[in-house]
């Protein structure tokens, strides 16, 4: 499985997400289409909210990976939560 595009990612208007690529910005994804009936019904604010969530994904994954690495050093370590976090990391990585 290939690795995801390096972050940080940034949300842009109209539901687009970009990542730095040298001197340029690479479009990582676009949420929705302007001729989509969903856009007509809810407007582009839902797409922009989805884009913000997607843009935060690399940083969220990094934070979860750090938690897994340091799980036994945490004072209030809970095995059931760590199993959940490990499952989320595996899902994000395609494992």
Tab-separated table of C-alpha atoms in Angstrom:
chain	number	residue	atom	x	y	z
A	1	UNK	CA	0.000	0.000	0.000
A	2	UNK	CA	1.391	3.415	-0.872
A	3	UNK	CA	1.842	6.150	1.678
A	4	UNK	CA	-0.494	9.126	1.848
A	5	UNK	CA	0.479	12.577	0.570
A	6	UNK	CA	2.570	14.311	3.211
A	7	UNK	CA	0.887	17.009	5.271
A	8	UNK	CA	0.134	19.520	6.373
A	9	UNK	CA	-3.007	19.669	4.293
A	10	UNK	CA	-5.110	22.825	3.948
A	11	UNK	CA	-8.817	23.160	3.261
A	12	UNK	CA	-9.775	25.649	0.560
A	13	UNK	CA	-13.121	27.072	-0.579
A	14	UNK	CA	-15.534	24.872	-2.521
A	15	UNK	CA	-14.523	21.728	-0.627
A	16	UNK	CA	-10.978	21.322	-1.903
A	17	UNK	CA	-7.972	20.067	0.063
A	18	UNK	CA	-4.385	20.915	-0.889
A	19	UNK	CA	-0.921	19.810	0.260
A	20	UNK	CA	2.435	21.508	-0.335
A	21	UNK	CA	4.434	20.007	-3.191
A	22	UNK	CA	7.708	21.890	-3.458
A	23	UNK	CA	6.916	25.408	-4.638
A	24	UNK	CA	3.356	24.459	-5.606
A	25	UNK	CA	0.241	23.119	-3.940
A	26	UNK	CA	-1.134	19.723	-4.944
A	27	UNK	CA	-4.880	19.104	-4.797
A	28	UNK	CA	-5.348	16.083	-2.540
A	29	UNK	CA	-9.098	15.832	-3.014
A	30	UNK	CA	-12.270	17.683	-3.878
A	31	UNK	CA	-15.465	17.065	-1.946
A	32	UNK	CA	-18.601	17.267	-4.098
A	33	UNK	CA	-19.454	18.741	-7.476
A	34	UNK	CA	-21.295	21.977	-8.211
A	35	UNK	CA	-23.954	20.223	-10.273
A	36	UNK	CA	-24.592	17.728	-7.472
A	37	UNK	CA	-28.162	17.922	-6.061
A	38	UNK	CA	-26.623	17.652	-2.568
A	39	UNK	CA	-24.909	21.016	-3.127
A	40	UNK	CA	-28.151	22.601	-4.234
A	41	UNK	CA	-29.883	21.289	-1.118
A	42	UNK	CA	-27.228	22.005	1.547
A	43	UNK	CA	-24.907	24.517	-0.098
A	44	UNK	CA	-21.152	24.320	-0.180
A	45	UNK	CA	-20.774	24.772	3.599
A	46	UNK	CA	-21.089	20.992	4.132
A	47	UNK	CA	-18.356	20.362	1.549
A	48	UNK	CA	-16.122	22.939	3.191
A	49	UNK	CA	-16.711	21.338	6.606
A	50	UNK	CA	-15.832	17.926	5.148
A	51	UNK	CA	-12.710	19.425	3.546
A	52	UNK	CA	-11.581	20.855	6.908
A	53	UNK	CA	-11.973	17.429	8.519
A	54	UNK	CA	-10.059	15.728	5.691
A	55	UNK	CA	-7.329	18.386	5.867
A	56	UNK	CA	-6.773	17.565	9.548
A	57	UNK	CA	-6.343	13.826	8.826
A	58	UNK	CA	-2.513	13.686	8.565
A	59	UNK	CA	-2.101	15.509	11.894
A	60	UNK	CA	-4.745	13.351	13.583
A	61	UNK	CA	-3.028	10.190	12.313
A	62	UNK	CA	0.324	11.428	13.597
A	63	UNK	CA	-1.165	12.161	17.027
A	64	UNK	CA	-2.743	8.699	17.226
A	65	UNK	CA	0.516	7.044	16.161
A	66	UNK	CA	2.350	8.908	18.944
A	67	UNK	CA	-0.255	7.709	21.462
A	68	UNK	CA	0.267	4.093	20.375
A	69	UNK	CA	4.045	4.485	20.664
A	70	UNK	CA	3.782	5.966	24.167
A	71	UNK	CA	0.775	3.995	25.427
A	72	UNK	CA	2.506	2.357	28.415
A	73	UNK	CA	4.002	5.680	29.510
A	74	UNK	CA	0.603	7.333	29.825
A	75	UNK	CA	-0.613	7.648	33.434
A	76	UNK	CA	-4.230	6.716	32.678
A	77	UNK	CA	-3.595	3.995	30.105
A	78	UNK	CA	-6.800	2.131	29.121
A	79	UNK	CA	-6.253	-1.012	27.012
A	80	UNK	CA	-9.721	-0.885	25.420
A	81	UNK	CA	-9.140	2.692	24.183
A	82	UNK	CA	-5.698	1.819	22.892
A	83	UNK	CA	-7.163	-1.136	20.953
A	84	UNK	CA	-9.661	1.280	19.410
A	85	UNK	CA	-6.889	3.759	18.540
A	86	UNK	CA	-4.730	0.995	17.013
A	87	UNK	CA	-7.712	-0.078	14.872
A	88	UNK	CA	-8.202	3.496	13.635
A	89	UNK	CA	-4.497	3.802	12.729
A	90	UNK	CA	-4.635	0.469	10.890
A	91	UNK	CA	-7.744	1.609	8.975
A	92	UNK	CA	-6.050	4.863	7.980
A	93	UNK	CA	-2.966	2.997	6.775
A	94	UNK	CA	-4.922	0.312	4.932
A	95	UNK	CA	-3.624	-2.493	7.159
